[in-house]
Coordinates of C-alpha atoms in Angstrom, one line a residue:
X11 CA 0.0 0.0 0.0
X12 CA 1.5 3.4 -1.1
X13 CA 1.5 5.7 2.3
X14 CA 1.9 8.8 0.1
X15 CA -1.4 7.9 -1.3
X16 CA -3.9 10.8 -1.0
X17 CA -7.1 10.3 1.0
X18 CA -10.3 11.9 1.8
X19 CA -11.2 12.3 5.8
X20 CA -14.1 11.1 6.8
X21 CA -16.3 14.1 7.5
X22 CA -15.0 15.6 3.8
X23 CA -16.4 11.7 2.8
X24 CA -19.7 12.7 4.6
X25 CA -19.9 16.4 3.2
X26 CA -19.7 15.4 0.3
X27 CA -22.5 12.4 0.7
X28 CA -24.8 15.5 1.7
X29 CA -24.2 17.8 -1.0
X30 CA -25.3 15.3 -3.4
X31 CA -28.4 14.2 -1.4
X32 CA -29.1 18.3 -1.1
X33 CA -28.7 18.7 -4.7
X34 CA -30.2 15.7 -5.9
X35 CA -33.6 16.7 -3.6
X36 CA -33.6 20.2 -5.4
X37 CA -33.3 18.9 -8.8
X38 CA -36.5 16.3 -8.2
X39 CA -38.2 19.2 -6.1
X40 CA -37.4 21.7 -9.2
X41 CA -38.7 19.1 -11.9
X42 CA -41.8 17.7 -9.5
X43 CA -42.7 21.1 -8.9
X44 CA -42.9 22.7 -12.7
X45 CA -41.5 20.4 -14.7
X46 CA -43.6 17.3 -14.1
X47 CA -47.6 16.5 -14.5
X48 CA -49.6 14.6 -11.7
X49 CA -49.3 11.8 -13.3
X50 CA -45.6 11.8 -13.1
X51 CA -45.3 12.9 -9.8
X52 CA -47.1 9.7 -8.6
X53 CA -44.8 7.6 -10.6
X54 CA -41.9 9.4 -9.1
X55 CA -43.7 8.8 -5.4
X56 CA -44.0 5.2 -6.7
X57 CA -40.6 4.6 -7.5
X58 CA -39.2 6.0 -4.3
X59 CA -41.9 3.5 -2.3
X60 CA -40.3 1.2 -4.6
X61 CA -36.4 2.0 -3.7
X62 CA -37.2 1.6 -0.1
X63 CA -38.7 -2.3 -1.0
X64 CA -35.5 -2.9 -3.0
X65 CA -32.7 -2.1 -0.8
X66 CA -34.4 -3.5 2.1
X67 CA -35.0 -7.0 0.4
X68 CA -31.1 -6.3 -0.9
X69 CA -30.4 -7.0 3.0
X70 CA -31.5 -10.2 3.4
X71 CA -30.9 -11.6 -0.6
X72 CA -27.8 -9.6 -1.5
X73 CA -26.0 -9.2 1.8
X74 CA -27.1 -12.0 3.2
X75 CA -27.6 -14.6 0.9
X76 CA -30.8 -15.8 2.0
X77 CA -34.2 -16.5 -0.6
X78 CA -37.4 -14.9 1.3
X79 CA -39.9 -14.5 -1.0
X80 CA -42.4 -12.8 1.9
X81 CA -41.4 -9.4 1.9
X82 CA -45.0 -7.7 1.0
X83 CA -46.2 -9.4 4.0
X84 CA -43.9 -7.2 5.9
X85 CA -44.6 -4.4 4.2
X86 CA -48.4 -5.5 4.7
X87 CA -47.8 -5.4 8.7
X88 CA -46.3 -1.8 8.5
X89 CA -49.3 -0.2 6.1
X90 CA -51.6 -1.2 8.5
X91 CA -49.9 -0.7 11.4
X92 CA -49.0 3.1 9.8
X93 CA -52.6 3.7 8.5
X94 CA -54.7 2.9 11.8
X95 CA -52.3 4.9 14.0
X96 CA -52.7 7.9 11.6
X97 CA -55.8 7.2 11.2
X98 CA -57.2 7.6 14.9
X99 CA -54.5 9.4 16.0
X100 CA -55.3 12.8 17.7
X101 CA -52.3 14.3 17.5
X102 CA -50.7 16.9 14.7
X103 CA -50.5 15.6 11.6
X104 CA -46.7 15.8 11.1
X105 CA -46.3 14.0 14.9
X106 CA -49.0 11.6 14.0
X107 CA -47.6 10.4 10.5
X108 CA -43.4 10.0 12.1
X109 CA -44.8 8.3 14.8
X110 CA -46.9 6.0 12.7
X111 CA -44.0 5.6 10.3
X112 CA -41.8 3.8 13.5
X113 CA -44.7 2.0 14.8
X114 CA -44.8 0.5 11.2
X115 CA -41.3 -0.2 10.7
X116 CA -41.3 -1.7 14.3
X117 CA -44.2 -3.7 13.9
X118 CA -42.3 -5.0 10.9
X119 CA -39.7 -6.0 12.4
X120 CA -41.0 -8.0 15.4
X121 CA -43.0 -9.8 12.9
X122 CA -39.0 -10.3 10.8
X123 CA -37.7 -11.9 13.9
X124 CA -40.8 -14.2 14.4
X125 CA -41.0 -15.6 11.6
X126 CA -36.9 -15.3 11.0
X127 CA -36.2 -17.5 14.4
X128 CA -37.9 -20.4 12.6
X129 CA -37.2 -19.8 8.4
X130 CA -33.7 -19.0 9.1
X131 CA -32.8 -22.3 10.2
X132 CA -33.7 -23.4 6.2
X133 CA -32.1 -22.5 3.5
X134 CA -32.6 -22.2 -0.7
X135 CA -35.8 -23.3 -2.0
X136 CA -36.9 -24.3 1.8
X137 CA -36.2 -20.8 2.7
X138 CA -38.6 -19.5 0.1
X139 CA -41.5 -21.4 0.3
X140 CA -41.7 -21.2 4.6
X141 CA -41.4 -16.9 4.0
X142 CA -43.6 -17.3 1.5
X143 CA -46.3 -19.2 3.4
X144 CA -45.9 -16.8 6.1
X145 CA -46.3 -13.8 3.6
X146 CA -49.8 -15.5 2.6
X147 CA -50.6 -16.2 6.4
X148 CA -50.3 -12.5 6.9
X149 CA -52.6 -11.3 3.8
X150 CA -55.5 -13.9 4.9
X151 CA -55.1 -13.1 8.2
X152 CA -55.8 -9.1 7.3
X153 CA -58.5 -10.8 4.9
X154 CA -60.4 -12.6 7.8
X155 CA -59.9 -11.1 11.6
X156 CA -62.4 -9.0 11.1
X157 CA -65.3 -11.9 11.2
X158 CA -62.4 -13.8 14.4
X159 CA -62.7 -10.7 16.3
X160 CA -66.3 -9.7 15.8
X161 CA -65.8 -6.1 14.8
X162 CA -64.5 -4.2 11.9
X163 CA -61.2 -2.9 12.1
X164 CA -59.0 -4.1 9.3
X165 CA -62.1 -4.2 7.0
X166 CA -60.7 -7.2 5.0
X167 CA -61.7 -7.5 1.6
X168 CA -64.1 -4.0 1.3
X169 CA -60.6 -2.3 1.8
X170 CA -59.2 0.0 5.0
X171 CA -60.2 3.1 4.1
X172 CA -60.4 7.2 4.4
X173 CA -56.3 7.3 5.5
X174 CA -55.0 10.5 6.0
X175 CA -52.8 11.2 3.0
X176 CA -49.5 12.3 4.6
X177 CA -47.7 10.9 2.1
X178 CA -45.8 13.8 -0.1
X179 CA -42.3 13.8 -2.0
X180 CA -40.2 15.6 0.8
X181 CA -41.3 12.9 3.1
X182 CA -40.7 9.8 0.9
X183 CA -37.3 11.4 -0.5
X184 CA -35.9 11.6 3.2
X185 CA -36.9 7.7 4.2
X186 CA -35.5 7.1 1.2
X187 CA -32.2 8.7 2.4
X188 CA -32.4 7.6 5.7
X189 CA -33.2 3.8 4.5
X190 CA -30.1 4.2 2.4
X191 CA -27.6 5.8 4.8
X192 CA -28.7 3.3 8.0
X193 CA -28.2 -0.1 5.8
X194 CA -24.7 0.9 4.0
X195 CA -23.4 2.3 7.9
X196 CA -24.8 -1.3 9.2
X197 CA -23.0 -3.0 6.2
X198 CA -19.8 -1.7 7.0
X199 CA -19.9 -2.1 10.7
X200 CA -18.5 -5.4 11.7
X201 CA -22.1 -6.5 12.0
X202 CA -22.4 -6.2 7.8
X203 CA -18.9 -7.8 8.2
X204 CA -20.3 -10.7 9.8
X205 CA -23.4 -11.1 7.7
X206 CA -21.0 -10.4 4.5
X207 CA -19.3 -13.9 6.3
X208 CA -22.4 -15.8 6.4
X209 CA -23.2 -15.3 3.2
X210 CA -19.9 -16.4 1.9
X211 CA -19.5 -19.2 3.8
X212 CA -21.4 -19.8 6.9
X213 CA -19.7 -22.7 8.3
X214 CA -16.3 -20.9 7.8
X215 CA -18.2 -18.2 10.1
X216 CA -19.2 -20.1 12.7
X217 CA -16.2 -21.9 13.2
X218 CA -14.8 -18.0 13.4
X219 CA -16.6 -17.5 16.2
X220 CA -19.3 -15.8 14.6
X221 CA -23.3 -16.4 15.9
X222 CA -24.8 -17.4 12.6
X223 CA -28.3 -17.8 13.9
X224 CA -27.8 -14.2 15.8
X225 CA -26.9 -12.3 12.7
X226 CA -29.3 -14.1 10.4
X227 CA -32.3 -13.0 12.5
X228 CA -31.4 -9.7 12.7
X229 CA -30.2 -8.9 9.0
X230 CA -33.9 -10.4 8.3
X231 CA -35.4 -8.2 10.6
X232 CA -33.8 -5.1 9.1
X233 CA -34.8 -6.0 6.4
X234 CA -38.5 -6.2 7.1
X235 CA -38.3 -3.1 9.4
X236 CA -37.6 -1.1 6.2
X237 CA -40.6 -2.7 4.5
X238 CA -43.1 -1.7 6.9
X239 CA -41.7 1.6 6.7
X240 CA -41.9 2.0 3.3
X241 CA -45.6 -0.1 4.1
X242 CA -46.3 3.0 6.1
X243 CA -45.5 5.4 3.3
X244 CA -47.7 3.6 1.0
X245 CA -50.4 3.8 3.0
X246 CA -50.4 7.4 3.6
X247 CA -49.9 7.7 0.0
X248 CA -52.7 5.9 -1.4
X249 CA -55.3 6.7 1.2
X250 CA -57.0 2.7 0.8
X251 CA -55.4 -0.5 1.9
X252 CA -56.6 -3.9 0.6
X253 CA -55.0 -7.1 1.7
X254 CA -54.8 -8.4 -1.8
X255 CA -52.3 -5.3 -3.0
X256 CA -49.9 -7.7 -0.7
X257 CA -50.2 -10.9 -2.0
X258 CA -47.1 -13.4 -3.6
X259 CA -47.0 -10.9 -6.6
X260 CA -46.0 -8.5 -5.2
X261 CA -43.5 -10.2 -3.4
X262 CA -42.3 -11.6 -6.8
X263 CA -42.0 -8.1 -8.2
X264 CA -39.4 -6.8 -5.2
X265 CA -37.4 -9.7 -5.7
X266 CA -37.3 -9.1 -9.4
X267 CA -36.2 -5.9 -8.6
X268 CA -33.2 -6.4 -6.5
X269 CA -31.7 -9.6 -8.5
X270 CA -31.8 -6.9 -11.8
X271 CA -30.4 -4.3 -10.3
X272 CA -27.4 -6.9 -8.8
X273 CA -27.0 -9.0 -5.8
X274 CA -25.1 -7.1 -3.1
X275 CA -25.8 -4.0 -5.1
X276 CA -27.5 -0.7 -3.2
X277 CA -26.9 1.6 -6.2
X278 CA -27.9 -1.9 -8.8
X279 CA -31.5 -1.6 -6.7
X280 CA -32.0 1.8 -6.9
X281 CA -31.5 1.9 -10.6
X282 CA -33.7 -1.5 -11.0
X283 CA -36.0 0.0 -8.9
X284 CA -36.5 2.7 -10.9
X285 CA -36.3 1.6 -14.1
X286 CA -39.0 -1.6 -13.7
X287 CA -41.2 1.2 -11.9
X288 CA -41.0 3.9 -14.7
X289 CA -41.1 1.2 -17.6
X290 CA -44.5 -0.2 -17.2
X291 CA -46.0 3.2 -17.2
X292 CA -43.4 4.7 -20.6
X293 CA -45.1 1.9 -22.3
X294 CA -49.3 2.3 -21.2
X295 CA -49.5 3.9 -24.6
X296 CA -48.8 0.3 -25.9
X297 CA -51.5 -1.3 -24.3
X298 CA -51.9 -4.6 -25.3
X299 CA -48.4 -4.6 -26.0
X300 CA -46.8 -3.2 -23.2
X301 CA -46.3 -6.0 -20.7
X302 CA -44.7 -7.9 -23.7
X303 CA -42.5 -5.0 -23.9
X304 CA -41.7 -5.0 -20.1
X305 CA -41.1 -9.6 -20.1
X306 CA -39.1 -8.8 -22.6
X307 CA -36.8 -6.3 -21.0
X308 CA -36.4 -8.8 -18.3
X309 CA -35.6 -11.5 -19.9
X310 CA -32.7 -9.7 -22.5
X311 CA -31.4 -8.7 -18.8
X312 CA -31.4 -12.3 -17.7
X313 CA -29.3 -13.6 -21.3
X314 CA -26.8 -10.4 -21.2
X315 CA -26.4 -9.6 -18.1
X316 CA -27.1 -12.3 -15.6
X317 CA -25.4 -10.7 -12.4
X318 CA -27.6 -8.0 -12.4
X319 CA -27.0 -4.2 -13.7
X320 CA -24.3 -3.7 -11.6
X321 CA -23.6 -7.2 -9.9
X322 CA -22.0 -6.5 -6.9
X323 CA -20.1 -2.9 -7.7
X324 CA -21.7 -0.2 -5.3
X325 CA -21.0 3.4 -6.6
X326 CA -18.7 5.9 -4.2
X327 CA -18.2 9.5 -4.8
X328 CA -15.0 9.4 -2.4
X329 CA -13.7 6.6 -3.7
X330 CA -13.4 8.6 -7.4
X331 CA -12.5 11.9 -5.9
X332 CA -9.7 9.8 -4.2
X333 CA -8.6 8.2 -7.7
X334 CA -8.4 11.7 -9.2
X335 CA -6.6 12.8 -6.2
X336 CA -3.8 10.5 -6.9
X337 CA -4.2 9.8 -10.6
X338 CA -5.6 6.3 -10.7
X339 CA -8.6 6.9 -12.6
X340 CA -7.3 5.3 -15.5
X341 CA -4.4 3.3 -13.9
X342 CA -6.0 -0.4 -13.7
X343 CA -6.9 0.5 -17.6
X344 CA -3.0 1.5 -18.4
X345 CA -1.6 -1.2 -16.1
X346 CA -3.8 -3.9 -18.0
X347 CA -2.4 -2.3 -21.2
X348 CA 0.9 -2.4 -20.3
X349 CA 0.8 -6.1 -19.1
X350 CA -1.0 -6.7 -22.8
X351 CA 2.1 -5.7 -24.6
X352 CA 4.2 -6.7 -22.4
X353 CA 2.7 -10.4 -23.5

């Protein structure tokens, strides 16, 4: 390692994280607020709903390595959880919808580590079917307790509705960065480090001293915490909840996401995330044709690029500024030159 090397501290690293976020949020507010139609701006609400979904999936499929395929049961537990808080809720609006938003993402993730204590002792296909059976317990359960209990609360099938709409771009843009910042400072604490080693080899990690089980639960119930958040956003976005919005499609369509955009990938699901959010709706002028258009996509993505847009590369700011710094943008691209000819 060269000690003359040139390197960024890490409050200049963090600076310059927040300038981007700051200018990146007055770009989308400048466009949402004369550039874009209604329309548009509840695609772009969508797709940051969507972001949330796909990084916190990325956690437990990415990171690590596991196969739920119950994640919009999770986010299931958070809309509703979010949505009758609000909904009776006497306090302020603002108070009302944060503390809903937590009670969501809590609510989440005491349902990740029940059902994680048991699925996470399974792996692969095992793995998917148990979270997926637990996803579908969830969405009859919401579908039925009503007629159980003896009194309407959940409202099953006619729908939850008249939810306060809280939802708005500021809002969703800031869980967004929050969802975003708290996963990639977990991932490189020596927690991520020890889920990175599970996923890599597990009984390598145990015999390291490492408690699998430990890690496995909680990485799972990260993961669902940020899906009842973004749950909770949904809600308050939509204004009507239905149990069936929540079902194995759903599920399905998150997963799709985050294996696109790149196993291990934060910046792979954003894009993904985007992208299979925006398409859909670029094409309604199709009609007929349009979810052809969209399978397709997906499966030129599987024969070209199986890893994923990005497979496993995770985009850094710092890390380029540092390159510049010392002149190594283009020295793997010279150095693998040089070794060419010297061949």
């Amino acid at each position: 390692m060269n000690k003359n090397r040139k390197t960024l501290k890490m409050p200049v690293r963090y600076l310059m994280n927040a300038v981007l976020v700051v200018l990146l949020f007055l770009a989308l507010s400048y466009m949402t607020g004369s550039m874009l139609s209604t329309y548009q701006n509840k695609v772009l609400m969508t797709v940051g709903i969507n972001i949330i979904l796909a990084v916190s999936l990325n956690v437990a499929t990415g990171y690590l390595g596991q196969l739920p395929l119950g994640h919009a049961g999770f986010m299931a537990v958070g809309a509703y959880t979010c949505a009758l808080f609000t909904k009776y809720s006497p306090l302020p609006d603002g108070v009302s919808f944060a503390i809903g938003l937590a009670l969501g993402a809590v609510m989440a993730g005491l349902f990740g580590v029940l059902i994680g204590v048991p699925a996470l002792r399974l792996t692969g296909d095992y793995l998917a079917i148990l979270t997926l059976g637990f996803g579908e317990i969830i969405r009859i359960t919401l579908n039925n307790i009503d007629d159980v209990l003896g009194y309407s609360l959940f409202y099953g099938s006619k729908g939850l509705k008249n939810i306060p709409k809280y939802s708005n771009f500021a809002n969703v843009f800031l869980c967004v960065v929050i969802t975003c910042f708290l996963i990639h400072a977990m991932m490189k604490s020596r927690h991520g480090r020890a889920v990175l080693a599970i996923r890599d080899n597990e009984i390598a990690a145990e015999s390291c001293g490492i408690q699998t089980t430990y890690y496995k639960v909680m990485a799972f119930a990260f993961s669902a915490a940020f899906a009842g958040l973004a749950g909770g956003l949904y809600a308050c976005y939509i204004g009507v909840l239905n149990p069936s919005t929540f079902g194995f499609m759903k599920s399905i369509e998150i997963l799709v996401m985050v294996v696109l955009g790149g196993m291990g990938s934060m910046l792979g699901s954003i894009l993904s995330a985007t992208v299979l959010t925006i398409l859909p709706e670029a094409t309604r002028s199709f009609d007929s044709y349009r979810m052809v258009i969209y399978s397709l996509v997906l499966i030129l993505m599987m024969i070209f690029r199986p890893g994923g847009l990005l497979g496993s590369y995770d985009f850094s700011m710092s890390r380029i500024v540092e390159k510049v710094m010392n002149g190594e943008l283009f020295h793997k691209k010279n150095a693998d030159k040089e070794g060419a000819d010297h061949e």
